[in-house]
PDB file of C-alpha atoms in Angstrom:
ATOM      1  CA  UNK A   1       6.360 -21.437   6.418  1.00  0.00           C
ATOM      2  CA  UNK A   2       4.161 -19.162   4.127  1.00  0.00           C
ATOM      3  CA  UNK A   3       5.387 -15.802   5.673  1.00  0.00           C
ATOM      4  CA  UNK A   4       9.102 -16.511   5.538  1.00  0.00           C
ATOM      5  CA  UNK A   5       8.291 -17.443   2.681  1.00  0.00           C
ATOM      6  CA  UNK A   6       6.594 -14.051   1.053  1.00  0.00           C
ATOM      7  CA  UNK A   7       9.221 -12.298   3.374  1.00  0.00           C
ATOM      8  CA  UNK A   8      12.033 -14.352   2.306  1.00  0.00           C
ATOM      9  CA  UNK A   9      11.437 -13.746  -1.582  1.00  0.00           C
ATOM     10  CA  UNK A  10      10.929  -9.620  -0.758  1.00  0.00           C
ATOM     11  CA  UNK A  11      15.006  -9.870  -0.498  1.00  0.00           C
ATOM     12  CA  UNK A  12      16.043 -11.379  -2.982  1.00  0.00           C
ATOM     13  CA  UNK A  13      17.501  -9.799  -5.791  1.00  0.00           C
ATOM     14  CA  UNK A  14      15.862 -12.157  -8.074  1.00  0.00           C
ATOM     15  CA  UNK A  15      12.641 -11.279  -6.857  1.00  0.00           C
ATOM     16  CA  UNK A  16      11.170  -9.692  -8.605  1.00  0.00           C
ATOM     17  CA  UNK A  17      10.984 -13.119 -11.117  1.00  0.00           C
ATOM     18  CA  UNK A  18       8.284 -14.401  -8.625  1.00  0.00           C
ATOM     19  CA  UNK A  19       5.333 -12.067  -8.688  1.00  0.00           C
ATOM     20  CA  UNK A  20       3.193 -13.900  -9.879  1.00  0.00           C
ATOM     21  CA  UNK A  21       3.034 -16.166  -6.672  1.00  0.00           C
ATOM     22  CA  UNK A  22       3.800 -13.087  -4.593  1.00  0.00           C
ATOM     23  CA  UNK A  23       0.548 -11.107  -6.155  1.00  0.00           C
ATOM     24  CA  UNK A  24      -1.404 -14.900  -5.587  1.00  0.00           C
ATOM     25  CA  UNK A  25       0.719 -14.565  -1.593  1.00  0.00           C
ATOM     26  CA  UNK A  26      -1.303 -10.746  -1.187  1.00  0.00           C
ATOM     27  CA  UNK A  27      -4.203 -13.124  -0.790  1.00  0.00           C
ATOM     28  CA  UNK A  28      -3.587 -15.902   1.512  1.00  0.00           C
ATOM     29  CA  UNK A  29      -6.034 -16.507   3.893  1.00  0.00           C
ATOM     30  CA  UNK A  30      -2.525 -15.517   6.935  1.00  0.00           C
ATOM     31  CA  UNK A  31      -2.743 -11.996   7.277  1.00  0.00           C
ATOM     32  CA  UNK A  32       1.175 -12.473   8.600  1.00  0.00           C
ATOM     33  CA  UNK A  33       0.895 -13.757   4.583  1.00  0.00           C
ATOM     34  CA  UNK A  34      -0.353 -10.780   3.036  1.00  0.00           C
ATOM     35  CA  UNK A  35       2.111  -8.422   5.043  1.00  0.00           C
ATOM     36  CA  UNK A  36       5.312 -10.363   4.002  1.00  0.00           C
ATOM     37  CA  UNK A  37       3.446 -10.513   0.564  1.00  0.00           C
ATOM     38  CA  UNK A  38       2.332  -6.989   0.545  1.00  0.00           C
ATOM     39  CA  UNK A  39       5.870  -5.585   1.739  1.00  0.00           C
ATOM     40  CA  UNK A  40       8.070  -7.667  -0.909  1.00  0.00           C
ATOM     41  CA  UNK A  41       5.533  -6.750  -3.881  1.00  0.00           C
ATOM     42  CA  UNK A  42       5.991  -3.249  -2.591  1.00  0.00           C
ATOM     43  CA  UNK A  43       9.645  -3.704  -2.478  1.00  0.00           C
ATOM     44  CA  UNK A  44      10.601  -5.189  -5.252  1.00  0.00           C
ATOM     45  CA  UNK A  45       7.772  -2.770  -6.711  1.00  0.00           C
ATOM     46  CA  UNK A  46       6.504  -5.782  -8.792  1.00  0.00           C
ATOM     47  CA  UNK A  47       4.026  -4.205 -12.198  1.00  0.00           C
ATOM     48  CA  UNK A  48       0.504  -5.178 -11.782  1.00  0.00           C
ATOM     49  CA  UNK A  49       0.312  -5.800  -8.133  1.00  0.00           C
ATOM     50  CA  UNK A  50      -0.674  -2.010  -6.699  1.00  0.00           C
ATOM     51  CA  UNK A  51      -5.021  -3.309  -7.761  1.00  0.00           C
ATOM     52  CA  UNK A  52      -4.968  -6.682  -5.771  1.00  0.00           C
ATOM     53  CA  UNK A  53      -2.227  -3.874  -2.764  1.00  0.00           C
ATOM     54  CA  UNK A  54      -5.316  -1.070  -3.432  1.00  0.00           C
ATOM     55  CA  UNK A  55      -7.968  -3.689  -2.308  1.00  0.00           C
ATOM     56  CA  UNK A  56      -6.491  -4.216   0.267  1.00  0.00           C
ATOM     57  CA  UNK A  57      -5.707  -1.430   1.499  1.00  0.00           C
ATOM     58  CA  UNK A  58      -9.441  -0.627   1.595  1.00  0.00           C
ATOM     59  CA  UNK A  59     -10.706  -4.102   3.474  1.00  0.00           C
ATOM     60  CA  UNK A  60      -8.754  -6.074   5.059  1.00  0.00           C
ATOM     61  CA  UNK A  61     -10.072  -6.718   8.496  1.00  0.00           C
ATOM     62  CA  UNK A  62      -6.840  -6.965   9.624  1.00  0.00           C
ATOM     63  CA  UNK A  63      -4.403  -2.808  10.598  1.00  0.00           C
ATOM     64  CA  UNK A  64      -1.080  -4.449   9.890  1.00  0.00           C
ATOM     65  CA  UNK A  65      -2.334  -5.314   6.274  1.00  0.00           C
ATOM     66  CA  UNK A  66      -4.025  -2.006   5.365  1.00  0.00           C
ATOM     67  CA  UNK A  67      -0.965  -0.599   7.188  1.00  0.00           C
ATOM     68  CA  UNK A  68       0.943  -2.832   4.835  1.00  0.00           C
ATOM     69  CA  UNK A  69      -0.844  -1.423   1.479  1.00  0.00           C
ATOM     70  CA  UNK A  70      -0.190   1.909   2.257  1.00  0.00           C
ATOM     71  CA  UNK A  71       3.423   1.554   2.421  1.00  0.00           C
ATOM     72  CA  UNK A  72       4.281  -0.747  -0.641  1.00  0.00           C
ATOM     73  CA  UNK A  73       0.963   1.450  -2.631  1.00  0.00           C
ATOM     74  CA  UNK A  74       4.269   4.039  -2.206  1.00  0.00           C
ATOM     75  CA  UNK A  75       6.600   1.957  -3.870  1.00  0.00           C
ATOM     76  CA  UNK A  76       4.860   0.948  -6.198  1.00  0.00           C
ATOM     77  CA  UNK A  77       5.415   4.616  -8.563  1.00  0.00           C
ATOM     78  CA  UNK A  78       1.959   3.726  -9.792  1.00  0.00           C
ATOM     79  CA  UNK A  79      -1.104   6.984  -9.730  1.00  0.00           C
ATOM     80  CA  UNK A  80      -3.708   4.662  -9.827  1.00  0.00           C
ATOM     81  CA  UNK A  81      -2.505   4.453  -6.220  1.00  0.00           C
ATOM     82  CA  UNK A  82      -3.236   8.185  -5.423  1.00  0.00           C
ATOM     83  CA  UNK A  83      -7.087   8.056  -4.972  1.00  0.00           C
ATOM     84  CA  UNK A  84      -7.182   4.899  -3.079  1.00  0.00           C
ATOM     85  CA  UNK A  85      -4.547   6.355  -0.739  1.00  0.00           C
ATOM     86  CA  UNK A  86      -6.910   8.984  -0.282  1.00  0.00           C
ATOM     87  CA  UNK A  87      -9.523   6.776   0.925  1.00  0.00           C
ATOM     88  CA  UNK A  88      -6.579   5.668   3.602  1.00  0.00           C
ATOM     89  CA  UNK A  89      -7.454   8.959   5.273  1.00  0.00           C
ATOM     90  CA  UNK A  90     -11.042   7.857   6.090  1.00  0.00           C
ATOM     91  CA  UNK A  91      -9.235   4.558   7.962  1.00  0.00           C
ATOM     92  CA  UNK A  92      -9.888   4.051  11.826  1.00  0.00           C
ATOM     93  CA  UNK A  93      -6.469   2.906  11.586  1.00  0.00           C
ATOM     94  CA  UNK A  94      -4.413   6.276  12.130  1.00  0.00           C
ATOM     95  CA  UNK A  95      -1.008   4.134  10.772  1.00  0.00           C
ATOM     96  CA  UNK A  96      -2.527   3.721   7.929  1.00  0.00           C
ATOM     97  CA  UNK A  97      -3.166   7.760   8.099  1.00  0.00           C
ATOM     98  CA  UNK A  98      -0.144   7.944   8.351  1.00  0.00           C
ATOM     99  CA  UNK A  99       1.593   5.530   6.000  1.00  0.00           C
ATOM    100  CA  UNK A 100      -1.249   7.279   3.422  1.00  0.00           C
ATOM    101  CA  UNK A 101      -0.415  10.353   3.773  1.00  0.00           C
ATOM    102  CA  UNK A 102       3.790   9.316   3.279  1.00  0.00           C
ATOM    103  CA  UNK A 103       2.804   7.205   0.493  1.00  0.00           C
ATOM    104  CA  UNK A 104       0.998   9.992  -1.097  1.00  0.00           C
ATOM    105  CA  UNK A 105       4.155  12.426  -0.133  1.00  0.00           C
ATOM    106  CA  UNK A 106       6.492  10.188  -2.627  1.00  0.00           C
ATOM    107  CA  UNK A 107       3.658   9.289  -5.443  1.00  0.00           C
ATOM    108  CA  UNK A 108       3.484  12.853  -5.830  1.00  0.00           C
ATOM    109  CA  UNK A 109       6.106  16.008  -4.046  1.00  0.00           C
ATOM    110  CA  UNK A 110       3.602  16.901  -2.683  1.00  0.00           C
ATOM    111  CA  UNK A 111       3.555  17.379   1.192  1.00  0.00           C
ATOM    112  CA  UNK A 112       0.992  17.073   3.326  1.00  0.00           C
ATOM    113  CA  UNK A 113       1.347  15.899   5.460  1.00  0.00           C
ATOM    114  CA  UNK A 114      -1.864  13.868   6.704  1.00  0.00           C
ATOM    115  CA  UNK A 115      -4.467  17.018   5.859  1.00  0.00           C
ATOM    116  CA  UNK A 116      -6.698  14.994   4.532  1.00  0.00           C
ATOM    117  CA  UNK A 117      -8.436  18.413   2.643  1.00  0.00           C
ATOM    118  CA  UNK A 118      -5.394  19.579   0.760  1.00  0.00           C
ATOM    119  CA  UNK A 119      -5.004  16.502   0.027  1.00  0.00           C
ATOM    120  CA  UNK A 120      -8.258  16.214  -1.449  1.00  0.00           C
ATOM    121  CA  UNK A 121      -8.513  19.765  -2.778  1.00  0.00           C
ATOM    122  CA  UNK A 122      -4.920  18.908  -4.261  1.00  0.00           C
ATOM    123  CA  UNK A 123      -6.588  15.488  -5.928  1.00  0.00           C
ATOM    124  CA  UNK A 124      -9.120  17.793  -7.644  1.00  0.00           C
ATOM    125  CA  UNK A 125      -7.156  20.074  -9.678  1.00  0.00           C
ATOM    126  CA  UNK A 126      -4.308  17.692 -10.398  1.00  0.00           C
ATOM    127  CA  UNK A 127      -4.851  16.545 -14.168  1.00  0.00           C
ATOM    128  CA  UNK A 128      -6.706  13.264 -14.409  1.00  0.00           C
TER     129      UNK A 128
END
């Protein structure tokens, strides 16, 4: 039920009004709830969601959650997501790496594909 609720909130036009509940659901014990909450936060561009989502991109034990986090960070238009997305190139799951590259392209307009070194070189020269 919690997973369904998180997914439904992410589809509602007024879903952004439920941002606090969605951010809280990012920390749920159930991986499917985390995936749905993270996806909803990205789809609705929930303010304040980048940091908790970045934590899951880095350390969630479930690849599906890390993939959702990599995708969502690209939709949040938050420059603070660049460093966690760069770190995701070291993830053992190729899907996470691919989604991190797509999100970096969406956030920055740069097109380096999955070339982690090119992204890191670009990041080291960008203004902070």
